[in-house]
mmCIF file of C-alpha atoms and ligand atoms in Angstrom:
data_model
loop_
_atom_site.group_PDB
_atom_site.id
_atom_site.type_symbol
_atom_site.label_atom_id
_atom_site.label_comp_id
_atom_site.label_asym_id
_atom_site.label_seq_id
_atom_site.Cartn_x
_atom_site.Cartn_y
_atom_site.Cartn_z
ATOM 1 C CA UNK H 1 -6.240 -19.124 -16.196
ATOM 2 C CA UNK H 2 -4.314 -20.224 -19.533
ATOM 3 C CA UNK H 3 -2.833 -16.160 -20.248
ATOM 4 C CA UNK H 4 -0.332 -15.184 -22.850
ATOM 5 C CA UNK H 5 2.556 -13.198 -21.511
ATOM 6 C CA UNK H 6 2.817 -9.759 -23.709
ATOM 7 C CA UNK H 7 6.190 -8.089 -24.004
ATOM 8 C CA UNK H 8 7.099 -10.491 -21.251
ATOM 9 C CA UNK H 9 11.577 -10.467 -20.903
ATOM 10 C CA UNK H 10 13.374 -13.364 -19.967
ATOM 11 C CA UNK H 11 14.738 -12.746 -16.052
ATOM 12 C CA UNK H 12 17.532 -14.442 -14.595
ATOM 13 C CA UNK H 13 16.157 -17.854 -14.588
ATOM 14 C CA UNK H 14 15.067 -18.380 -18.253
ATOM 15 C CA UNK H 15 12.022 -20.144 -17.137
ATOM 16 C CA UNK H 16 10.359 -17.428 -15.116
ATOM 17 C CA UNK H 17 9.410 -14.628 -17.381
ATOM 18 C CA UNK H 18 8.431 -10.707 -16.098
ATOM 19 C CA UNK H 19 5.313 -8.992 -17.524
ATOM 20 C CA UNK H 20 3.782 -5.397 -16.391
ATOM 21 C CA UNK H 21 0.455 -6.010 -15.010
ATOM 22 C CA UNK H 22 -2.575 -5.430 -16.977
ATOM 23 C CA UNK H 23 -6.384 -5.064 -16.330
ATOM 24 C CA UNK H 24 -7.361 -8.355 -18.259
ATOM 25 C CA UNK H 25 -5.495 -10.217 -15.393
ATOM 26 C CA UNK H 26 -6.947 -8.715 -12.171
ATOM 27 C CA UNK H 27 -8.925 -12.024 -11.854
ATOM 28 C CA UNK H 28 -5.582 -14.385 -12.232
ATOM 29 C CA UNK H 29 -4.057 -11.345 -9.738
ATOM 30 C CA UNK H 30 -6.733 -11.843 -7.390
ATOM 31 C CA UNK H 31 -6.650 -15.904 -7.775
ATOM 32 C CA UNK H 32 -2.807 -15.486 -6.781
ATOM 33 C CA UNK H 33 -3.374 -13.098 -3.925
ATOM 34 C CA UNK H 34 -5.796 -14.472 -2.121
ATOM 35 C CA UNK H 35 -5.340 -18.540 -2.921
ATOM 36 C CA UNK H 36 -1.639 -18.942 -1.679
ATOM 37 C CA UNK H 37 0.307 -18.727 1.428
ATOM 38 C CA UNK H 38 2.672 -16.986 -0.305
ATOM 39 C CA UNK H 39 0.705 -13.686 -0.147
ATOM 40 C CA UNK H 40 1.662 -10.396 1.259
ATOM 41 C CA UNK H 41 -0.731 -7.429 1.222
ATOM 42 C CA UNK H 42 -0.047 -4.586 3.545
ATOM 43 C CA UNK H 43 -2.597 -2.005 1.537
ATOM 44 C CA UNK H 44 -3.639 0.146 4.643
ATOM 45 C CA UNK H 45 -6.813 2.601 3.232
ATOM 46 C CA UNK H 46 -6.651 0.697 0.293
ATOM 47 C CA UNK H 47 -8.068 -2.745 -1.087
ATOM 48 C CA UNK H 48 -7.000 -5.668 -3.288
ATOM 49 C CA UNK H 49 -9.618 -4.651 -6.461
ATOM 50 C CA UNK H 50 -9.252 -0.722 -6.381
ATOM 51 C CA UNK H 51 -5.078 -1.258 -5.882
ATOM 52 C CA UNK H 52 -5.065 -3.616 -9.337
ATOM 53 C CA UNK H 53 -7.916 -1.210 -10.908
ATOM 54 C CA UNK H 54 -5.802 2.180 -10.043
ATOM 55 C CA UNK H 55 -2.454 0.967 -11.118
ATOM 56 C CA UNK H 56 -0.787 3.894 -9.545
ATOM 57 C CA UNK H 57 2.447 2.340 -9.183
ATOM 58 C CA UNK H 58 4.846 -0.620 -10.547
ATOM 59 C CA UNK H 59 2.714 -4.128 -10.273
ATOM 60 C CA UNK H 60 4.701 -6.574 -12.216
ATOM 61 C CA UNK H 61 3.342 -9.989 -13.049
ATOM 62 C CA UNK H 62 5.418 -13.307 -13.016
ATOM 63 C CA UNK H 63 4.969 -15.943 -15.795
ATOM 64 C CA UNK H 64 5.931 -19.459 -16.028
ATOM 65 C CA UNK H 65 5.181 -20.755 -19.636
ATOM 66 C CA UNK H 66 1.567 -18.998 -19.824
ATOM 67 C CA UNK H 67 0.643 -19.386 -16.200
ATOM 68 C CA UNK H 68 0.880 -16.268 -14.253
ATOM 69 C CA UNK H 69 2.913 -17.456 -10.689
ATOM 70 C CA UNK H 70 3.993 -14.301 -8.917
ATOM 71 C CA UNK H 71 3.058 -10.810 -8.658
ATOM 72 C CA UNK H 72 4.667 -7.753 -7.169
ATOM 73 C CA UNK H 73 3.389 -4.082 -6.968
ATOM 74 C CA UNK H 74 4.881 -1.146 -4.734
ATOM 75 C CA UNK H 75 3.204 2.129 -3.288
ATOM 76 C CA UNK H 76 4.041 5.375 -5.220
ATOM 77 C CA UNK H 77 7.334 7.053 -3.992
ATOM 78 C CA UNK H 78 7.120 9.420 -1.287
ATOM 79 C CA UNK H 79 10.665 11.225 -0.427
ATOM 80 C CA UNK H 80 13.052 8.407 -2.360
ATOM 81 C CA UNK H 81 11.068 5.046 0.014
ATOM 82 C CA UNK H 82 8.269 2.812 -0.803
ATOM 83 C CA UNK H 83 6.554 -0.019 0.096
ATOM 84 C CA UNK H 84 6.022 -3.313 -1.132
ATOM 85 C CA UNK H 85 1.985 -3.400 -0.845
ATOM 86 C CA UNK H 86 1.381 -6.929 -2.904
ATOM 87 C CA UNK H 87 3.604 -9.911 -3.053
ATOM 88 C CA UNK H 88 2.477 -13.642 -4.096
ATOM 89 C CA UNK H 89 3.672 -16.898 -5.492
ATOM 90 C CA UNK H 90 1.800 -19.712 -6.314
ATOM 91 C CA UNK H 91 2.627 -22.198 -3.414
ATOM 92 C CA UNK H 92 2.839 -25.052 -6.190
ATOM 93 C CA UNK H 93 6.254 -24.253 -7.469
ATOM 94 C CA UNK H 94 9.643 -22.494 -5.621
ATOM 95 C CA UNK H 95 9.166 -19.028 -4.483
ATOM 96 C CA UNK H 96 12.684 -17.963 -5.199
ATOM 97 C CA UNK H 97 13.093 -17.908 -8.469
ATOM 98 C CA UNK H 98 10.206 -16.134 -8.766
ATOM 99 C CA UNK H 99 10.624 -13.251 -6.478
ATOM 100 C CA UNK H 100 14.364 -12.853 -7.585
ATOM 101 C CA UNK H 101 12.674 -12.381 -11.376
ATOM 102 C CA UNK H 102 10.414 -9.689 -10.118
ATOM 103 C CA UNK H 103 12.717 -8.346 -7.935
ATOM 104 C CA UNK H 104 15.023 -7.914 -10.513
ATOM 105 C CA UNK H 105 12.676 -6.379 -13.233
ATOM 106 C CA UNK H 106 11.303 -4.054 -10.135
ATOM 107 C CA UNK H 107 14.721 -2.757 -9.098
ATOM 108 C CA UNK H 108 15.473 -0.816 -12.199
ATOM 109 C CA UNK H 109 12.049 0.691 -12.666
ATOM 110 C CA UNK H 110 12.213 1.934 -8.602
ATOM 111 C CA UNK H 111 15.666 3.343 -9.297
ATOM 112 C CA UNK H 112 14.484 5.540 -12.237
ATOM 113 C CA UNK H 113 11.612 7.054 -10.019
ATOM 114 C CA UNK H 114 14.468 7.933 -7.485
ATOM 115 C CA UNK H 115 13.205 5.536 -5.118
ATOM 116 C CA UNK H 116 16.104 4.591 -2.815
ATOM 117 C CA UNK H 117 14.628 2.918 0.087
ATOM 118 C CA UNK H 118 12.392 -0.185 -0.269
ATOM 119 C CA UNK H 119 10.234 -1.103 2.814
ATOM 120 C CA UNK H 120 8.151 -4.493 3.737
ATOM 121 C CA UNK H 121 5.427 -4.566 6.878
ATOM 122 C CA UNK H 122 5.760 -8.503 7.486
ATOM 123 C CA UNK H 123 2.461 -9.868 7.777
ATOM 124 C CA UNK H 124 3.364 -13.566 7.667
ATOM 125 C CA UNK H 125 6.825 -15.438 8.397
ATOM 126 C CA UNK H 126 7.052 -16.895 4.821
ATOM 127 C CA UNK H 127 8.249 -13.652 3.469
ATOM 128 C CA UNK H 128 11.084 -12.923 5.628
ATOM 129 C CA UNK H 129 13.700 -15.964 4.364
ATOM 130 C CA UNK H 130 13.704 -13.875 0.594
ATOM 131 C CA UNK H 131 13.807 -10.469 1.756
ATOM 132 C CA UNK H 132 17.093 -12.080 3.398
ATOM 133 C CA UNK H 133 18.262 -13.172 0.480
ATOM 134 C CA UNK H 134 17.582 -10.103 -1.698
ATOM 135 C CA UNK H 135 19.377 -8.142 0.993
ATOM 136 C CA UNK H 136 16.525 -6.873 3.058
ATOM 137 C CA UNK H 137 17.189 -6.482 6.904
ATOM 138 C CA UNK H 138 15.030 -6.195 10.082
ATOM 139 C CA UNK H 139 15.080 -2.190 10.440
ATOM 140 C CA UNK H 140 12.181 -1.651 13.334
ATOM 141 C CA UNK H 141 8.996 -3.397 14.876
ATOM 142 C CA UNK H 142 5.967 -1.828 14.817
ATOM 143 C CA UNK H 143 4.209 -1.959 17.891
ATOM 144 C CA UNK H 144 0.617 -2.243 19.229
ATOM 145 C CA UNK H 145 -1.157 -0.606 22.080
ATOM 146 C CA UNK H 146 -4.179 -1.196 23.640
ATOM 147 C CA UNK H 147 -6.589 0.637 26.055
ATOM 148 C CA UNK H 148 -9.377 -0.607 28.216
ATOM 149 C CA UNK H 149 -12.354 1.483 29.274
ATOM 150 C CA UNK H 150 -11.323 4.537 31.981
ATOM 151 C CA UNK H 151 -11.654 8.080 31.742
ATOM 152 C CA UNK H 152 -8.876 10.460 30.020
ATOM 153 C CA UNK H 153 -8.454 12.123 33.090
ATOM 154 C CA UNK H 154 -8.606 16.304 33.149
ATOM 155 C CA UNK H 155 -6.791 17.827 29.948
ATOM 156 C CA UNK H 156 -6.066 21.538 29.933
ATOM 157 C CA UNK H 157 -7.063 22.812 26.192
ATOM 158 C CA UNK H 158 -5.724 26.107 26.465
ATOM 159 C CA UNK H 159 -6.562 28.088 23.333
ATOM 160 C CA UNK H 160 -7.136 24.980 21.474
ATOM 161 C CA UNK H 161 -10.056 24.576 19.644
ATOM 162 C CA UNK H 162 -11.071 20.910 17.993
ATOM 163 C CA UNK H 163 -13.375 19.951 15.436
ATOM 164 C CA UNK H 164 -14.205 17.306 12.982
ATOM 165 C CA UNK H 165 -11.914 17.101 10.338
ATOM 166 C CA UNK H 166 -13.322 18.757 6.808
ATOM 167 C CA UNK H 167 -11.796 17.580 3.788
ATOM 168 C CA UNK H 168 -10.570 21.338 2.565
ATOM 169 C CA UNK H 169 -8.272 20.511 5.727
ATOM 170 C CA UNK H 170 -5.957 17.483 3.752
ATOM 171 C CA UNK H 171 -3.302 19.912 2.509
ATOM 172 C CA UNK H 172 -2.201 21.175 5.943
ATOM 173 C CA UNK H 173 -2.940 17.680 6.986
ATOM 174 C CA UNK H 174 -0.064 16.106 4.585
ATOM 175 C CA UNK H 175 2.265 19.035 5.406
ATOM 176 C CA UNK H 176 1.987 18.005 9.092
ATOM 177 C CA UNK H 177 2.249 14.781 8.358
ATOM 178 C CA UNK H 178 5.291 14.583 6.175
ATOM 179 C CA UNK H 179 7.076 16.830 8.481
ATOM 180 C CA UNK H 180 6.344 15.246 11.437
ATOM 181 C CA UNK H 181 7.141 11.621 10.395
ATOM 182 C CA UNK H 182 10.195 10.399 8.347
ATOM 183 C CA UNK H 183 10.477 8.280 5.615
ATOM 184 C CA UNK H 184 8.880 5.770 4.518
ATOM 185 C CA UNK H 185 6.545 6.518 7.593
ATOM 186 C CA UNK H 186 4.891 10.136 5.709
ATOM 187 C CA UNK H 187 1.475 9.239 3.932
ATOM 188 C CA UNK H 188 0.798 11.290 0.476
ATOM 189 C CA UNK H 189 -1.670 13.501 0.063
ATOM 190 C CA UNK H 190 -4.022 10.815 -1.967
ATOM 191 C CA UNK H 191 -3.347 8.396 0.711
ATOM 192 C CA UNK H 192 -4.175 11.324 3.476
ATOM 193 C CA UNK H 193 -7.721 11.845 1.175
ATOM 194 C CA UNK H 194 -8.459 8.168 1.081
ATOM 195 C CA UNK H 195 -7.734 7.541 4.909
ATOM 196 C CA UNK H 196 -9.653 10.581 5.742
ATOM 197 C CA UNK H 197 -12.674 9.020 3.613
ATOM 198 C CA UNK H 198 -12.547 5.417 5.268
ATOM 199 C CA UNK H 199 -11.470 6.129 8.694
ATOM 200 C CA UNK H 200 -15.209 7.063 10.841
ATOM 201 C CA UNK H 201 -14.059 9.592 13.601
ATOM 202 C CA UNK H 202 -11.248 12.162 12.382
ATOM 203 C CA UNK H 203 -9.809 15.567 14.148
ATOM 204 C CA UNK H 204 -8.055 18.673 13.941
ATOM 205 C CA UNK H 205 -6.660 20.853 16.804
ATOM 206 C CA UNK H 206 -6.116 24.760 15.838
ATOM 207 C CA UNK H 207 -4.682 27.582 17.071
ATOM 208 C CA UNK H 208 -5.584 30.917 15.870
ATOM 209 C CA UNK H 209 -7.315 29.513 12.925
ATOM 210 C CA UNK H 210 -4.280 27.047 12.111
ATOM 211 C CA UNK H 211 -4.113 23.563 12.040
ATOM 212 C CA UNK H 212 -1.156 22.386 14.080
ATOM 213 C CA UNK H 213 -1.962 18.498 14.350
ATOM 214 C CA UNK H 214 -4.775 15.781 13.587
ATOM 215 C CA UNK H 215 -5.700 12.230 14.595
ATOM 216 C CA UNK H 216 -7.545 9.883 12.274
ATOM 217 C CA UNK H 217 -9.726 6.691 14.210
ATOM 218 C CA UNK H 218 -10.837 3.697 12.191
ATOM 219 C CA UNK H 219 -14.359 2.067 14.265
ATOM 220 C CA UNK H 220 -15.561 -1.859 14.512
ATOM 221 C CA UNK H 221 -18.011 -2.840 16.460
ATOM 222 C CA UNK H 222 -17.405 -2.090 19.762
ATOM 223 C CA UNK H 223 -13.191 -1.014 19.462
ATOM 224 C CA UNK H 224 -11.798 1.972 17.857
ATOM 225 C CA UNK H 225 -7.849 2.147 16.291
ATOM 226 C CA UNK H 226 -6.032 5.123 16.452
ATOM 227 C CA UNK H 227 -4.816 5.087 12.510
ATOM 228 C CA UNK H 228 -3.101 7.756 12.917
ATOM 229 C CA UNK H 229 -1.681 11.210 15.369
ATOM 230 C CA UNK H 230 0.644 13.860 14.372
ATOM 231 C CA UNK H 231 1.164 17.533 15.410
ATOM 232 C CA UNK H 232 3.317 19.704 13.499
ATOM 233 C CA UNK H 233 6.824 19.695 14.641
ATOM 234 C CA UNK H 234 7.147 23.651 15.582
ATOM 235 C CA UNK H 235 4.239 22.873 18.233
ATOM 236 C CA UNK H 236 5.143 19.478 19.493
ATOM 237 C CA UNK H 237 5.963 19.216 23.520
ATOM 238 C CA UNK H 238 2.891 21.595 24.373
ATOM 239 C CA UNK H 239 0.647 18.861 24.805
ATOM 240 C CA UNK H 240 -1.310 19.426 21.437
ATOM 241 C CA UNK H 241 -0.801 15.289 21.332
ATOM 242 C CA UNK H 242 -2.580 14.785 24.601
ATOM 243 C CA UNK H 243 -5.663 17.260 24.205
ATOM 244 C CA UNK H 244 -6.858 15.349 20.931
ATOM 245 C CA UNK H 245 -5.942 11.899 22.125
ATOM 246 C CA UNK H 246 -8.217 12.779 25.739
ATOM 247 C CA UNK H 247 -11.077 14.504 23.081
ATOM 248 C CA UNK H 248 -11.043 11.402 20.960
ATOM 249 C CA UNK H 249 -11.309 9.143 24.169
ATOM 250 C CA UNK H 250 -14.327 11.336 25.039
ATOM 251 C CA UNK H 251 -16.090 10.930 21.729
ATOM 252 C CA UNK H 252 -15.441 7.297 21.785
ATOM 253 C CA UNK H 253 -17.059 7.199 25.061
ATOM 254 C CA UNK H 254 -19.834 8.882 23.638
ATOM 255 C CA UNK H 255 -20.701 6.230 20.997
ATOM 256 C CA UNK H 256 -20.170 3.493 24.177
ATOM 257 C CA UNK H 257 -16.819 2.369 22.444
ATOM 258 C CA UNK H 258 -14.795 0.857 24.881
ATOM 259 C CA UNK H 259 -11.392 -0.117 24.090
ATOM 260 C CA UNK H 260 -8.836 1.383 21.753
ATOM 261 C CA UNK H 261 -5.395 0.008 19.679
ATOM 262 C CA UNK H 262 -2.602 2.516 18.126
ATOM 263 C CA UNK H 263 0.293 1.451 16.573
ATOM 264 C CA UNK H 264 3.849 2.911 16.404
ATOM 265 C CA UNK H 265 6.989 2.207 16.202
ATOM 266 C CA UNK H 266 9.328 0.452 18.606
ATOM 267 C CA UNK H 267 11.877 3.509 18.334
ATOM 268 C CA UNK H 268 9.117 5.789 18.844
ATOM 269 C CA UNK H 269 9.502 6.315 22.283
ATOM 270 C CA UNK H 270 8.229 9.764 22.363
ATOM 271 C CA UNK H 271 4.699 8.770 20.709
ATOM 272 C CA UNK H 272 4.552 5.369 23.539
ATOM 273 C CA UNK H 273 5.026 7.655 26.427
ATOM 274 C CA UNK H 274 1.918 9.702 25.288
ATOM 275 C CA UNK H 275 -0.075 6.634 24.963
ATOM 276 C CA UNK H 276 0.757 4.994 28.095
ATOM 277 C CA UNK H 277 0.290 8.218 29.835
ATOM 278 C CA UNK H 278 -3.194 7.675 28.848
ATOM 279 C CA UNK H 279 -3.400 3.918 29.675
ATOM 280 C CA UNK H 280 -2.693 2.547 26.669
ATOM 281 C CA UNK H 281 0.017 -0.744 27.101
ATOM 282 C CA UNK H 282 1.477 -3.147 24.599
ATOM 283 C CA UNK H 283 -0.213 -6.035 23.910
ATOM 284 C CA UNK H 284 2.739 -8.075 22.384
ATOM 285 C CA UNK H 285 1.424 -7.877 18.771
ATOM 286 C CA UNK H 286 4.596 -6.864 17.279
ATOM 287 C CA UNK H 287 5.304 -6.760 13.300
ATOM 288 C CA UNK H 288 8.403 -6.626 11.618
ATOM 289 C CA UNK H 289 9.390 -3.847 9.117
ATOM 290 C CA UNK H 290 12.375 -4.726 6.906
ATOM 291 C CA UNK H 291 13.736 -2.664 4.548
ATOM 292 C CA UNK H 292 16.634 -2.128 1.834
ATOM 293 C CA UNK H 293 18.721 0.831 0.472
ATOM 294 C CA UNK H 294 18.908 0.306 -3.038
ATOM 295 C CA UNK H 295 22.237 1.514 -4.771
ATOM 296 C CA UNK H 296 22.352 2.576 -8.696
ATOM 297 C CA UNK H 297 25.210 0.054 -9.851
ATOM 298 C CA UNK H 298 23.841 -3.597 -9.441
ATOM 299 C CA UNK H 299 20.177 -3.456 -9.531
ATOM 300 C CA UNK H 300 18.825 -6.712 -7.904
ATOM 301 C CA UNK H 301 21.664 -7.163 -5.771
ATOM 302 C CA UNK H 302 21.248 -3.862 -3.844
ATOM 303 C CA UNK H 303 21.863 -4.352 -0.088
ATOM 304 C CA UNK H 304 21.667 -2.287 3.444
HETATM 305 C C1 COA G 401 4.022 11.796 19.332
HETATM 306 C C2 COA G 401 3.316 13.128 19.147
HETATM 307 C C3 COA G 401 1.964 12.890 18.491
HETATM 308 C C4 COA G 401 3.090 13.720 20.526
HETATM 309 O O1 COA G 401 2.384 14.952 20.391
HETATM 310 P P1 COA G 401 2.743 16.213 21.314
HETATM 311 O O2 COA G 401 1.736 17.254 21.107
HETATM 312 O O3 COA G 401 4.155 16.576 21.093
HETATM 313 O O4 COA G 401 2.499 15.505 22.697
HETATM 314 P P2 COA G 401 2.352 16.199 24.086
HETATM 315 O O5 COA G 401 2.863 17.611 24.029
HETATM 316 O O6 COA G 401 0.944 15.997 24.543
HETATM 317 O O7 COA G 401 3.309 15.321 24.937
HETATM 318 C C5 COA G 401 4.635 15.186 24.528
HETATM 319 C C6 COA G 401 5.538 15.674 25.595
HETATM 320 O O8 COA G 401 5.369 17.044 25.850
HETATM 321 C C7 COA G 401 5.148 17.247 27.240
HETATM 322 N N1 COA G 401 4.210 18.323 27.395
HETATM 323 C C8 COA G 401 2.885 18.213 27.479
HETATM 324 N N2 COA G 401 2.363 19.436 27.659
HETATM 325 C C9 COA G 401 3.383 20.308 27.662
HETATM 326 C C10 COA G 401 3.486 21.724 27.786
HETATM 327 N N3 COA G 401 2.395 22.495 28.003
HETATM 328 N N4 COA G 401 4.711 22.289 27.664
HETATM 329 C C11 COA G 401 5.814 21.533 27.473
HETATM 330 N N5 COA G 401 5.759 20.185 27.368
HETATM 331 C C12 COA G 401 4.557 19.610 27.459
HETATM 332 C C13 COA G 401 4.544 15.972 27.708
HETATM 333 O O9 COA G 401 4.798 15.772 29.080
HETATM 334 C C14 COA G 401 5.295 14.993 26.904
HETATM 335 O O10 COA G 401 6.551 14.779 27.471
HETATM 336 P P3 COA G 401 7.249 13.381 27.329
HETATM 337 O O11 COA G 401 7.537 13.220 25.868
HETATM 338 O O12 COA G 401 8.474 13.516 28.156
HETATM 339 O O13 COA G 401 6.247 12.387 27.820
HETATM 340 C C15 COA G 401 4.131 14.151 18.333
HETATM 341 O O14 COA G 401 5.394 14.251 18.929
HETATM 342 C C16 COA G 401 4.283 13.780 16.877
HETATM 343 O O15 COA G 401 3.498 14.222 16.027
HETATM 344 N N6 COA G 401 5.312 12.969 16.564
HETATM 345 C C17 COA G 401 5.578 12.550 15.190
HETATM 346 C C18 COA G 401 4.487 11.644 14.666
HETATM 347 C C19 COA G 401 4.235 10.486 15.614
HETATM 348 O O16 COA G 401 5.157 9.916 16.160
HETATM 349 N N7 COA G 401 2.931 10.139 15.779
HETATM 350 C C20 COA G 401 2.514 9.102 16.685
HETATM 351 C C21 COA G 401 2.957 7.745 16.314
HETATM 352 S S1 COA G 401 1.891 6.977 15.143
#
């Protein structure tokens, strides 16, 4: 636990100190992470180990003396927005400080990757008080849905033809995707490969040989959740949506899996008629997304 800070800089309170992080302290990471309240991880088709191990994008490490006591690390940039995936500070000492350290080191090294919108999924309540002060705000709630057992009902399929998802498909995949949702909603193509690899009942509808949309279905026991449903924008409104949402139903029937959870979000009203036209409802498991436009003069004091 006793770690030397390398090429650590001083941050705005002399006592905190800002490191990149570095393979030798994935355990210390790890200890922080999962040990305090003051932990946020929103990693989606990722985990804790292979996010530290891959080091895709900025994790910075907070030091106090040779004690590491906060970590940050964001998602790689997709169109100018990220996420925060990892954020934790020992519980023993005050959080602020700490995260207005990291935030400060982060800010600069976002801004030269052209990142201009910061996002946060809040997972727990503890976080929210120091995006506040860092000049976060509440920007949309992401909402759940959740079906019970009953048939899809009759779904005309035209000249649509469905099929398991193969992964030669992931580069039309990630073009619908990113043109169907806006930022920071868009997944990458290595997050669209890793989903596709994790999630256990995947599909494509074509027309003419041409992928025009794709839903990807995580399984647990005995519920499914709908990761994930987009149809290219030039065919949306012709009920491409509803064929593989009634097809995945039917498959999930199949395999005796009898209820079903999608999230979306709250201004998505388009995407929540589909779903309830199919039965799904919200079950009042809402989660806050907050988010910040940085601005090049001030890093660290950007605000909305
Ligand atoms: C939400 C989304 C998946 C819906 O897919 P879609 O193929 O457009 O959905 P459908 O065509 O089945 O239904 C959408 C609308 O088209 C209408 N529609 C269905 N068949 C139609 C047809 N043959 N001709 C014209 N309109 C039709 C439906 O009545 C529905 O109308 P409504 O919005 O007033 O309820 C799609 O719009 C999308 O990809 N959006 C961006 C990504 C997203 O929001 N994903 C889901 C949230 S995670």
């Amino acid at each position: 636990m006793m770690k030397r800070s390398p090429n650590s800089q001083p941050a705005g309170d002399d006592s905190v100190r800002v490191s990149a992080y570095e393979r030798r302290y994935r355990n210390d990471a790890r200890d922080l992470l999962y040990a305090n309240y003051h932990s946020h991880s929103h990693l989606d088709w990722h985990d804790t180990d292979h996010w530290l191990d891959r080091q895709a994008a900025p994790i910075l490490l907070a030091w106090s003396g040779n004690r590491i006591v906060g970590l940050i690390a964001t998602s790689e940039p997709l169109n100018a927005t990220c996420w925060i995936r990892l954020a934790a500070v020992t519980d023993d000492i005050p959080a602020q400080p700490v995260i207005t350290a990291l935030w400060q080191h982060l800010v600069p090294i976002l801004l030269a990757e052209g990142i201009e919108t910061v996002a946060v999924l809040v997972l727990r309540d503890w976080i929210i008080r120091y995006l506040q002060e860092l000049g976060f705000y509440h920007a949309e709630e992401i909402v759940t849905l959740r079906r019970g057992f009953k048939p899809p009902g009759a779904v005309d399929k035209d000249d649509l033809y469905l099929r398991l998802i193969h992964p030669t498909d992931i580069p039309r995949i990630a073009e619908i995707d990113q043109a169907a949702f806006e930022p920071p909603w868009q997944l990458s193509l290595i997050e669209l490969r890793r989903a596709e690899r994790i999630a256990s009942l995947s599909t494509v509808a074509l027309r003419n040989g041409q992928i025009l949309g794709y839903q990807l279905t995580t399984l647990s026991l005995e519920s499914a959740h709908l990761a994930r449903l987009a149809i290219d924008p030039k065919a949306q409104g012709q009920g491409i949506g509803g064929v593989l949402l009634a097809d995945l139903i039917e498959r999930l029937a199949r395999r005796g899996i009898r209820s079903m959870t999608v999230n979306t979000q709250e201004s998505n009203t388009r995407s929540q008629r589909l779903y309830e036209r199919f039965g799904f409802r919200r079950n009042g498991y809402d989660l806050p997304v907050w988010m910040i436009h940085l601005h090049s003069k001030a890093p660290g004091t950007a605000g909305a």
